[in-house]
PDB file of C-alpha atoms in Angstrom:
ATOM      1  CA  GLU A   1      10.670 -20.150  14.213  1.00  0.00           C
ATOM      2  CA  VAL A   2       8.810 -20.329  10.904  1.00  0.00           C
ATOM      3  CA  GLN A   3       5.722 -18.141  10.885  1.00  0.00           C
ATOM      4  CA  PHE A   4       3.083 -17.055   8.389  1.00  0.00           C
ATOM      5  CA  VAL A   5       0.658 -14.195   8.997  1.00  0.00           C
ATOM      6  CA  GLU A   6      -2.225 -13.966   6.553  1.00  0.00           C
ATOM      7  CA  SER A   7      -4.495 -10.935   6.224  1.00  0.00           C
ATOM      8  CA  GLY A   8      -6.872  -9.194   3.869  1.00  0.00           C
ATOM      9  CA  GLY A   9      -9.899 -11.442   4.061  1.00  0.00           C
ATOM     10  CA  GLY A  10     -13.430 -10.251   4.634  1.00  0.00           C
ATOM     11  CA  LEU A  11     -17.022 -10.331   3.498  1.00  0.00           C
ATOM     12  CA  VAL A  12     -17.617  -9.463  -0.135  1.00  0.00           C
ATOM     13  CA  GLN A  13     -20.465  -9.808  -2.603  1.00  0.00           C
ATOM     14  CA  ALA A  14     -20.230 -12.174  -5.525  1.00  0.00           C
ATOM     15  CA  GLY A  15     -18.260 -10.560  -8.331  1.00  0.00           C
ATOM     16  CA  GLY A  16     -16.171  -8.552  -5.911  1.00  0.00           C
ATOM     17  CA  SER A  17     -12.443  -8.545  -5.251  1.00  0.00           C
ATOM     18  CA  LEU A  18     -10.039  -8.986  -2.368  1.00  0.00           C
ATOM     19  CA  ARG A  19      -6.279  -8.931  -2.006  1.00  0.00           C
ATOM     20  CA  LEU A  20      -4.741 -11.276   0.532  1.00  0.00           C
ATOM     21  CA  SER A  21      -1.279 -10.826   2.009  1.00  0.00           C
ATOM     22  CA  CYS A  22       1.032 -13.320   3.670  1.00  0.00           C
ATOM     23  CA  ILE A  23       4.041 -12.168   5.670  1.00  0.00           C
ATOM     24  CA  ALA A  24       6.575 -14.935   6.266  1.00  0.00           C
ATOM     25  CA  SER A  25       9.462 -15.143   8.707  1.00  0.00           C
ATOM     26  CA  GLY A  26      11.933 -17.623  10.138  1.00  0.00           C
ATOM     27  CA  PHE A  27      13.374 -18.914   6.847  1.00  0.00           C
ATOM     28  CA  THR A  28      15.011 -17.631   3.682  1.00  0.00           C
ATOM     29  CA  PHE A  29      11.925 -16.528   1.781  1.00  0.00           C
ATOM     30  CA  ASP A  30      13.657 -16.218  -1.598  1.00  0.00           C
ATOM     31  CA  ASP A  31      14.679 -19.887  -1.577  1.00  0.00           C
ATOM     32  CA  TYR A  32      11.169 -21.363  -1.472  1.00  0.00           C
ATOM     33  CA  ASP A  33       8.155 -21.709  -3.678  1.00  0.00           C
ATOM     34  CA  ILE A  34       5.151 -20.142  -1.953  1.00  0.00           C
ATOM     35  CA  GLY A  35       1.627 -21.473  -2.130  1.00  0.00           C
ATOM     36  CA  TRP A  36      -1.835 -20.340  -1.170  1.00  0.00           C
ATOM     37  CA  PHE A  37      -4.290 -22.870   0.205  1.00  0.00           C
ATOM     38  CA  ARG A  38      -7.909 -22.714   1.224  1.00  0.00           C
ATOM     39  CA  GLN A  39     -10.143 -24.801   3.432  1.00  0.00           C
ATOM     40  CA  ALA A  40     -13.907 -24.629   3.318  1.00  0.00           C
ATOM     41  CA  PRO A  41     -16.040 -25.993   6.173  1.00  0.00           C
ATOM     42  CA  GLY A  42     -16.159 -29.782   6.064  1.00  0.00           C
ATOM     43  CA  LYS A  43     -13.577 -29.998   3.278  1.00  0.00           C
ATOM     44  CA  GLU A  44      -9.878 -30.733   3.120  1.00  0.00           C
ATOM     45  CA  ARG A  45      -7.321 -28.000   2.684  1.00  0.00           C
ATOM     46  CA  GLU A  46      -6.449 -27.576  -0.993  1.00  0.00           C
ATOM     47  CA  GLY A  47      -3.618 -25.822  -2.769  1.00  0.00           C
ATOM     48  CA  ILE A  48      -4.919 -23.282  -5.249  1.00  0.00           C
ATOM     49  CA  SER A  49      -2.044 -21.042  -6.322  1.00  0.00           C
ATOM     50  CA  CYS A  50       1.728 -21.224  -6.258  1.00  0.00           C
ATOM     51  CA  ILE A  51       4.640 -19.042  -7.246  1.00  0.00           C
ATOM     52  CA  SER A  52       8.114 -20.432  -7.671  1.00  0.00           C
ATOM     53  CA  SER A  53      11.314 -19.074  -6.244  1.00  0.00           C
ATOM     54  CA  GLY A  54      13.752 -17.551  -8.712  1.00  0.00           C
ATOM     55  CA  VAL A  55      11.886 -16.661 -11.910  1.00  0.00           C
ATOM     56  CA  GLY A  56       8.517 -16.529 -10.168  1.00  0.00           C
ATOM     57  CA  SER A  57       6.552 -18.880 -12.389  1.00  0.00           C
ATOM     58  CA  THR A  58       2.922 -19.069 -11.323  1.00  0.00           C
ATOM     59  CA  TYR A  59       0.418 -21.898 -11.219  1.00  0.00           C
ATOM     60  CA  HIS A  60      -3.281 -21.848 -10.437  1.00  0.00           C
ATOM     61  CA  ALA A  61      -5.865 -24.527  -9.881  1.00  0.00           C
ATOM     62  CA  ASP A  62      -8.543 -24.732 -12.555  1.00  0.00           C
ATOM     63  CA  SER A  63     -11.135 -23.519 -10.063  1.00  0.00           C
ATOM     64  CA  VAL A  64      -9.419 -20.123  -9.743  1.00  0.00           C
ATOM     65  CA  LYS A  65      -7.543 -19.800 -13.011  1.00  0.00           C
ATOM     66  CA  GLY A  66      -8.236 -16.506 -14.745  1.00  0.00           C
ATOM     67  CA  ARG A  67      -9.668 -14.981 -11.560  1.00  0.00           C
ATOM     68  CA  PHE A  68      -6.841 -15.225  -8.996  1.00  0.00           C
ATOM     69  CA  THR A  69      -3.272 -13.938  -9.362  1.00  0.00           C
ATOM     70  CA  ILE A  70      -0.404 -14.839  -7.059  1.00  0.00           C
ATOM     71  CA  SER A  71       2.668 -12.641  -6.646  1.00  0.00           C
ATOM     72  CA  ARG A  72       5.540 -12.183  -4.226  1.00  0.00           C
ATOM     73  CA  ASP A  73       7.834  -9.456  -2.933  1.00  0.00           C
ATOM     74  CA  ASN A  74      11.093 -11.041  -1.787  1.00  0.00           C
ATOM     75  CA  ILE A  75      12.268  -7.787  -0.198  1.00  0.00           C
ATOM     76  CA  LYS A  76       9.240  -7.738   2.082  1.00  0.00           C
ATOM     77  CA  ASN A  77       9.061 -11.535   2.573  1.00  0.00           C
ATOM     78  CA  THR A  78       5.454 -11.246   1.481  1.00  0.00           C
ATOM     79  CA  ALA A  79       3.204 -13.140  -0.893  1.00  0.00           C
ATOM     80  CA  TYR A  80      -0.064 -11.845  -2.271  1.00  0.00           C
ATOM     81  CA  LEU A  81      -3.208 -13.332  -3.733  1.00  0.00           C
ATOM     82  CA  GLU A  82      -5.324 -11.004  -5.851  1.00  0.00           C
ATOM     83  CA  MET A  83      -8.820 -12.437  -6.102  1.00  0.00           C
ATOM     84  CA  ASN A  84     -11.303 -11.116  -8.637  1.00  0.00           C
ATOM     85  CA  SER A  85     -14.762 -12.191  -9.782  1.00  0.00           C
ATOM     86  CA  LEU A  86     -15.293 -13.917  -6.476  1.00  0.00           C
ATOM     87  CA  LYS A  87     -17.946 -16.608  -6.212  1.00  0.00           C
ATOM     88  CA  PRO A  88     -19.790 -18.004  -3.185  1.00  0.00           C
ATOM     89  CA  GLU A  89     -17.842 -21.250  -3.626  1.00  0.00           C
ATOM     90  CA  ASP A  90     -14.647 -19.315  -2.912  1.00  0.00           C
ATOM     91  CA  THR A  91     -15.794 -18.956   0.701  1.00  0.00           C
ATOM     92  CA  ALA A  92     -13.083 -20.504   2.872  1.00  0.00           C
ATOM     93  CA  ALA A  93     -10.222 -19.816   5.222  1.00  0.00           C
ATOM     94  CA  TYR A  94      -7.107 -18.985   3.212  1.00  0.00           C
ATOM     95  CA  TYR A  95      -3.563 -19.917   4.233  1.00  0.00           C
ATOM     96  CA  CYS A  96      -0.091 -19.563   2.772  1.00  0.00           C
ATOM     97  CA  ALA A  97       2.911 -21.840   3.111  1.00  0.00           C
ATOM     98  CA  ALA A  98       6.434 -22.328   1.872  1.00  0.00           C
ATOM     99  CA  LEU A  99       6.578 -25.339  -0.418  1.00  0.00           C
ATOM    100  CA  LYS A 100       9.197 -27.866  -1.406  1.00  0.00           C
ATOM    101  CA  THR A 101       7.849 -27.508  -4.916  1.00  0.00           C
ATOM    102  CA  CYS A 102       4.834 -26.084  -6.702  1.00  0.00           C
ATOM    103  CA  TRP A 103       4.249 -29.453  -8.388  1.00  0.00           C
ATOM    104  CA  ASP A 104       2.643 -31.132  -5.385  1.00  0.00           C
ATOM    105  CA  TYR A 105       1.942 -28.295  -2.921  1.00  0.00           C
ATOM    106  CA  TYR A 106       3.834 -30.221  -0.221  1.00  0.00           C
ATOM    107  CA  PRO A 107       4.665 -27.823   2.649  1.00  0.00           C
ATOM    108  CA  ALA A 108       8.338 -27.402   3.432  1.00  0.00           C
ATOM    109  CA  PHE A 109       7.648 -26.727   7.119  1.00  0.00           C
ATOM    110  CA  ASP A 110       5.157 -28.080   9.603  1.00  0.00           C
ATOM    111  CA  SER A 111       3.836 -24.632  10.373  1.00  0.00           C
ATOM    112  CA  TRP A 112       0.618 -22.863   9.453  1.00  0.00           C
ATOM    113  CA  GLY A 113      -0.678 -19.416  10.214  1.00  0.00           C
ATOM    114  CA  GLN A 114      -4.126 -18.640  11.547  1.00  0.00           C
ATOM    115  CA  GLY A 115      -5.406 -17.967   8.064  1.00  0.00           C
ATOM    116  CA  THR A 116      -7.728 -15.240   6.856  1.00  0.00           C
ATOM    117  CA  GLN A 117     -11.426 -15.824   6.286  1.00  0.00           C
ATOM    118  CA  VAL A 118     -13.012 -14.989   2.956  1.00  0.00           C
ATOM    119  CA  THR A 119     -16.794 -15.017   2.759  1.00  0.00           C
ATOM    120  CA  VAL A 120     -18.540 -14.383  -0.543  1.00  0.00           C
ATOM    121  CA  SER A 121     -22.258 -13.675  -0.417  1.00  0.00           C
ATOM    122  CA  SER A 122     -24.556 -14.377  -3.330  1.00  0.00           C
TER     123      SER A 122
END
């Protein structure tokens, strides 16, 4: 069974930092690109950061570029999202997923974790 367990969210003031973690199981972690998504109230889920399998190339949406950093530890089957200079508009539930490719953020499995809530106060 494919599972994702996200953690590390919380309440932080604008300008602060958080580090999210995503522990994956049920598939060969090394073989997949891994993406982070977020969903704000009343909005669709959007892919914001991705790291490829193999060489670990990273991609970030313009809205988080320069502030967020994605990384992965294939030994621990874990992906991370380092978030700095947080803004109130970053407030959302954050999820991770294995992807078919970073190019379109299309999930490889029909499975989502419970997510971790990030709230940024102004």
